Short mmCIF file of C-alpha atoms in Angstrom, two decimals:
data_model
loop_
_atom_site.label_atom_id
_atom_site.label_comp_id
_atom_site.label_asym_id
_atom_site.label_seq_id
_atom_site.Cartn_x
_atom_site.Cartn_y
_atom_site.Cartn_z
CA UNK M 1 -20.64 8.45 17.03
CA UNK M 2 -22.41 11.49 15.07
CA UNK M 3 -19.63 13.83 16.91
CA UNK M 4 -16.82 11.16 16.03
CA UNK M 5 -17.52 11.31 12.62
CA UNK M 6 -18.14 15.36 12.30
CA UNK M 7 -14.87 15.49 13.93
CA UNK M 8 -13.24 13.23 11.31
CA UNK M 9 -14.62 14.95 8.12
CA UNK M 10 -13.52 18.03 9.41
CA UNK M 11 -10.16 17.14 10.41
CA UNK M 12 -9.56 15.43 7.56
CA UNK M 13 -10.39 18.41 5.08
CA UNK M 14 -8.26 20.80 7.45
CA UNK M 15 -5.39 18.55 6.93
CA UNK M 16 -5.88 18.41 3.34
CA UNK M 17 -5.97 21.96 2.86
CA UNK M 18 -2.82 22.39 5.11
CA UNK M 19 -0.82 19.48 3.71
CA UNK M 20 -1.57 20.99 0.05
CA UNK M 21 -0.15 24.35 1.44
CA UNK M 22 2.77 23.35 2.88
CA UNK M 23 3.47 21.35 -0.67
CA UNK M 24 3.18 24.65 -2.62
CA UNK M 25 4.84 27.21 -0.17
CA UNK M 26 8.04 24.78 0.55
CA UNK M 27 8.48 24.16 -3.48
CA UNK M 28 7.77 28.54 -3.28
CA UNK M 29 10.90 28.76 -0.79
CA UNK M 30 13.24 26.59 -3.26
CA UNK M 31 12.49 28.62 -6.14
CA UNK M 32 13.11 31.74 -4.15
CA UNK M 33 16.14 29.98 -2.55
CA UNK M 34 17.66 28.56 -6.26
CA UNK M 35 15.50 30.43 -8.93
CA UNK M 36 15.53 27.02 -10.33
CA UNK M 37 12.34 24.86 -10.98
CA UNK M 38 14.11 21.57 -10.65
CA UNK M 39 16.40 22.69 -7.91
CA UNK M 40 13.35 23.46 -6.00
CA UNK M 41 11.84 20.01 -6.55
CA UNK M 42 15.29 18.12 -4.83
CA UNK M 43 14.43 20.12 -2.13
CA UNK M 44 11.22 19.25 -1.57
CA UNK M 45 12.48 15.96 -2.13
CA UNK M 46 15.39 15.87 0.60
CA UNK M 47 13.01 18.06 3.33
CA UNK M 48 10.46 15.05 2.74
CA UNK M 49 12.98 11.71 2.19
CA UNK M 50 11.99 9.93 5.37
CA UNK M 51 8.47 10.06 4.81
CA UNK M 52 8.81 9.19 0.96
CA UNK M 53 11.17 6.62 2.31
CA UNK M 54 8.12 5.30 4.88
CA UNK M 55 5.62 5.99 1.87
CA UNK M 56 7.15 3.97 -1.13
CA UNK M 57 8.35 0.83 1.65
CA UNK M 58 4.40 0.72 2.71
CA UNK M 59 3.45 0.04 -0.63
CA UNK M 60 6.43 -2.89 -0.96
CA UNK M 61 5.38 -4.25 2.40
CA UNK M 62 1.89 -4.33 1.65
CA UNK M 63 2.09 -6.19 -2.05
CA UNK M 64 4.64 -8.44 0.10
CA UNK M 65 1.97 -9.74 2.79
CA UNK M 66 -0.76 -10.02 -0.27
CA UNK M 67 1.52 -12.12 -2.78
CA UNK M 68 1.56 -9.22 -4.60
CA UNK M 69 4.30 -8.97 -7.54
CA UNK M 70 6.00 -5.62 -7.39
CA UNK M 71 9.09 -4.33 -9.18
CA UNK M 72 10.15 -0.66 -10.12
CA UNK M 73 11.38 0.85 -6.83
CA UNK M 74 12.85 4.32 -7.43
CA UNK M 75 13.25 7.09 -4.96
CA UNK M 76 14.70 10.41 -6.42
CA UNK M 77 12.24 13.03 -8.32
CA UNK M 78 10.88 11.71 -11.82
CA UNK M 79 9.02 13.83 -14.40
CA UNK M 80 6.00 11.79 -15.33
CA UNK M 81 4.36 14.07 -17.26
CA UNK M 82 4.59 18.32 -17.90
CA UNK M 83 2.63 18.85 -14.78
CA UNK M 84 3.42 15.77 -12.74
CA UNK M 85 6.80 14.88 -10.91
CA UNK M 86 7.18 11.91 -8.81
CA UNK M 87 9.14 11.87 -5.87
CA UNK M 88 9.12 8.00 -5.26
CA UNK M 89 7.59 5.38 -7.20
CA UNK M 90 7.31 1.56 -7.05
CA UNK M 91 5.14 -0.84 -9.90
CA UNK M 92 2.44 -3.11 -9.08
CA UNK M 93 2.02 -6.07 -11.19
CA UNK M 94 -1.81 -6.97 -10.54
CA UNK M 95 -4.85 -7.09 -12.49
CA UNK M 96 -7.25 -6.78 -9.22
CA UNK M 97 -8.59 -3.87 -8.24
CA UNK M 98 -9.01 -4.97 -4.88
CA UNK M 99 -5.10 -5.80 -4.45
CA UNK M 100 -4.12 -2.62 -5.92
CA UNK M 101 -6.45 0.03 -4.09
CA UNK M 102 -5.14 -2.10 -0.55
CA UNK M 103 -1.11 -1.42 -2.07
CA UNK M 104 -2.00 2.20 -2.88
CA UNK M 105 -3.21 3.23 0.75
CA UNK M 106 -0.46 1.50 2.55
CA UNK M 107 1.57 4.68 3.24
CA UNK M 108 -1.97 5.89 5.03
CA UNK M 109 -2.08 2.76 7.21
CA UNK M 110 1.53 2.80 7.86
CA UNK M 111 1.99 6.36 7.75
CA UNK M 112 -0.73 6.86 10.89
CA UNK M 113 0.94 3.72 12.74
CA UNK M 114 4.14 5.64 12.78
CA UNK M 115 2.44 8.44 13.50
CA UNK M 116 0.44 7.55 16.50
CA UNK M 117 4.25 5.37 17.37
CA UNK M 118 5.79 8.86 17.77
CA UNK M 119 3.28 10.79 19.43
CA UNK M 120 2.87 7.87 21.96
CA UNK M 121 6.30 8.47 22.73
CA UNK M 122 6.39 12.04 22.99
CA UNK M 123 2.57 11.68 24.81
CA UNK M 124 1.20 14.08 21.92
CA UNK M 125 -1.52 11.58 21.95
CA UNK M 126 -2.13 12.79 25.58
CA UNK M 127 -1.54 16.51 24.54
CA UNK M 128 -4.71 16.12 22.16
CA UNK M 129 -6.74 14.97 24.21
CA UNK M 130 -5.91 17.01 26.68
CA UNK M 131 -6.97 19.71 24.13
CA UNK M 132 -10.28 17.96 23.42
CA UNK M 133 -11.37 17.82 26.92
CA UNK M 134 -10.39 21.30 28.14
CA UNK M 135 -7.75 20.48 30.23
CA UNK M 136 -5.14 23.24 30.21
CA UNK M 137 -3.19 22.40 33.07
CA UNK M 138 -1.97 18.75 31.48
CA UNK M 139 -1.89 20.43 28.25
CA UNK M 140 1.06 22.82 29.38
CA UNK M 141 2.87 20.36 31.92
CA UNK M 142 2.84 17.94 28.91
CA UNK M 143 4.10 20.73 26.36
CA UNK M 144 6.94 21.96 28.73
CA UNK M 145 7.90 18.64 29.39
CA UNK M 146 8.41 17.66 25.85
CA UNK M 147 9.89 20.89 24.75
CA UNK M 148 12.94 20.98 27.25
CA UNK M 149 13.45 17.00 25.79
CA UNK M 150 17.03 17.40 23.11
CA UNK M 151 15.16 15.02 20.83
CA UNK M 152 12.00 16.57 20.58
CA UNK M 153 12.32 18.99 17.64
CA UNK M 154 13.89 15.38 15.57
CA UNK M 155 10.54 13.54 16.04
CA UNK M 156 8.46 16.61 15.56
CA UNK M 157 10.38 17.01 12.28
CA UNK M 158 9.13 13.38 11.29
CA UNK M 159 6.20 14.02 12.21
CA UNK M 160 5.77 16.69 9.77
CA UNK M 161 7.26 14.96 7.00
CA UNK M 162 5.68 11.19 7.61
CA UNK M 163 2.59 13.16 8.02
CA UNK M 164 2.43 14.67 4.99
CA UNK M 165 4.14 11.88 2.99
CA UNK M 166 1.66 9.86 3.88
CA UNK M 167 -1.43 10.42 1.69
CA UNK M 168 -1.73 8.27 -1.32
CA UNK M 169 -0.90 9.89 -4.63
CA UNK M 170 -3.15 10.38 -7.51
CA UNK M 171 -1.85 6.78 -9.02
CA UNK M 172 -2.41 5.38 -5.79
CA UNK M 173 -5.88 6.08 -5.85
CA UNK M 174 -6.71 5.72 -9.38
CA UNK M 175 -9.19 2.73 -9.23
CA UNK M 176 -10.48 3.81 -5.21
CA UNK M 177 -13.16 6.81 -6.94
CA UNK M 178 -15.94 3.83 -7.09
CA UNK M 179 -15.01 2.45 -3.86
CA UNK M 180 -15.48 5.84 -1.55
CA UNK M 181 -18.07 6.74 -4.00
CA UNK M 182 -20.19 3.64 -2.68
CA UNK M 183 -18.92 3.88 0.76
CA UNK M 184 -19.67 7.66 1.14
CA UNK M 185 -23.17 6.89 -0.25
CA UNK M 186 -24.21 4.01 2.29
CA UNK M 187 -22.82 6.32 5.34
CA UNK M 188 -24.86 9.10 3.98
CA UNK M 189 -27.99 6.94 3.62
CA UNK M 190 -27.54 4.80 7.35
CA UNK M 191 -27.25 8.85 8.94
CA UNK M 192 -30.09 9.85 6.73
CA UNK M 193 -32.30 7.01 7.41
CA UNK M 194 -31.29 6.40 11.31
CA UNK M 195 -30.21 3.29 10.76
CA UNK M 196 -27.60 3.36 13.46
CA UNK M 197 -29.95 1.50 15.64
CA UNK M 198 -29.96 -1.73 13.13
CA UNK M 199 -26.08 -2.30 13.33
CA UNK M 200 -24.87 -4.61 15.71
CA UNK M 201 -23.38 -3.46 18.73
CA UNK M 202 -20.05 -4.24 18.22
CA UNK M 203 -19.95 -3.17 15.07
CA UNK M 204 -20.76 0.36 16.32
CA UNK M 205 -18.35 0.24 18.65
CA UNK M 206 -15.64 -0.65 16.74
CA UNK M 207 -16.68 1.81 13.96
CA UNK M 208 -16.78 4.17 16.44
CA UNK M 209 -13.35 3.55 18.39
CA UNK M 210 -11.78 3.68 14.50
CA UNK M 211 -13.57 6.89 13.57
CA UNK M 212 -12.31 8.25 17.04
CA UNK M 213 -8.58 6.78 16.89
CA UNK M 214 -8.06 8.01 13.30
CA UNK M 215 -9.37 11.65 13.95
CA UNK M 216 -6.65 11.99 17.31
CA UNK M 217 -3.44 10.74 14.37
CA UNK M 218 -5.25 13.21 11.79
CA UNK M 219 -5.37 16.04 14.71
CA UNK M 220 -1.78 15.07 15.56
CA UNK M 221 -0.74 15.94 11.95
CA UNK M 222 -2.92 19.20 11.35
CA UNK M 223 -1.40 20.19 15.19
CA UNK M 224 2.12 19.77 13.51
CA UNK M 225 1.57 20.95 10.21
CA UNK M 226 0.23 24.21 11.82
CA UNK M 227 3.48 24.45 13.79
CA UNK M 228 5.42 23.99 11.03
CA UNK M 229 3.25 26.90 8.73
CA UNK M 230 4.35 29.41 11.34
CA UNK M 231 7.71 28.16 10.61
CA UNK M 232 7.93 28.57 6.58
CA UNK M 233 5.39 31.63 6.62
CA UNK M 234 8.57 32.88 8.88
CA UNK M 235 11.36 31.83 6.04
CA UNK M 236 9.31 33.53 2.79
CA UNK M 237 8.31 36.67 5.16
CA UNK M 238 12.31 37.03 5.02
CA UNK M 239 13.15 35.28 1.19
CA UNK M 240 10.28 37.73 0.01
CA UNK M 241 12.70 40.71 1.81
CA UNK M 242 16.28 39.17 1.20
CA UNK M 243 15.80 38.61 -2.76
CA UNK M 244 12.96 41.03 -3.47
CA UNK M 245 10.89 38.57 -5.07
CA UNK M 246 7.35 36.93 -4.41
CA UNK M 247 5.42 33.88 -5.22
CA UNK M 248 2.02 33.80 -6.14
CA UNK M 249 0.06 31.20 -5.30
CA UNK M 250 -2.96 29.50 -7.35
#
């Protein structure tokens, strides 16, 4: 379980670091593209739509199958604030905690259903752990196979965006701190303490089978994401030559 759950920390900061990339440099390429801060944002906005779509309907279909009250839906980008714009948005009526944290990571649960849904049918799931184990000659039959397929380059393009759509935003996870906070501290202190050996069997085993399941959708994504990097490193290599400008990047 000890790998497992290496694997997943690591994966899981990878894929934060490339999903906050890709953010920046594809709002870079619509400023270089339209010189125009808005004009940039739409287009981050229209690349993205069917994972915002997939995001903001998680959040309705979650408040739906908890009673929860919702209201508010809006897709299209909003200026909340100076520094914030939000490309989707949907209110929560609730005074629980508990309610809202389980509406605001919807598009996560969702998000890596339709996620593992796709690469199931394109046997990406099968590619990784092809990876995982080594085995090269799987690994290539299953990467011609899907490459020579007319729809492939479609779902790979929703896997990008649903993948990176999918994280909970900032309001989303504005009463989960505490939560991970306490969570994060009793992993820390059952590793610490090897307490492993006091949890129930199948409790281990389905921790571990989660841990495991969730890092091959999370490798899925930072597989795709990388893919896709090549891709817009490609486009602002030739904006950066075509209009003589650059962006810098915080």
């Amino acid at each position: 379980m000890m790998v497992n759950l290496i694997w997943f920390v690591t994966i899981f900061i990878l894929m934060l670091y490339l999903n906050h990339w890709i953010m920046s440099h594809v709002h870079g390429i619509g400023l270089l593209v339209f010189k125009k801060e808005w004009a940039s944002i739409w287009l981050h906005f229209l690349i993205f739509l069917p994972g915002i779509i997939i995001h903001e309907l998680s959040h309705a279909v979650m408040a739906f199958l908890l009673g929860v009250k919702i209201g508010g839906f809006h897709l299209g980008p909003k200026k909340l604030s100076d520094e914030n714009i939000a490309l989707g948005s949907i209110t929560v009526f609730t005074d629980s905690s508990l309610l809202r944290n389980l509406v605001g990571v919807a598009p996560l649960i969702f998000g890596s259903f339709a996620v593992w849904m796709i690469s199931v049918w394109l046997n990406v799931n099968i590619f990784v752990e092809s990876i995982a184990d080594g085995d090269m000659v799987i690994f290539i039959e299953i990467l011609l196979e899907n490459i020579t397929t007319p729809t492939f380059w479609l779902w790979l393009y929703l896997l990008f965006v649903i993948g990176n759509a999918m994280l909970p935003s900032t309001s989303d996870t504005e009463y989960l701190g505490p939560v991970l906070l306490f969570s994060g501290v009793i992993t820390t202190g059952i590793i610490a303490f090897d307490l492993v050996t006091f949890i129930p069997a199948y409790i281990h085993i389905s921790f571990s089978y989660f841990i495991y399941g969730t890092s091959i959708i999370l490798t899925i994504i930072v597989i795709v994401n990388l893919i896709f990097m090549i891709v817009i490193l490609v486009m602002e290599f030739l904006l950066n030559r075509m209009t003589g400008l650059k962006i810098q990047y915080n």
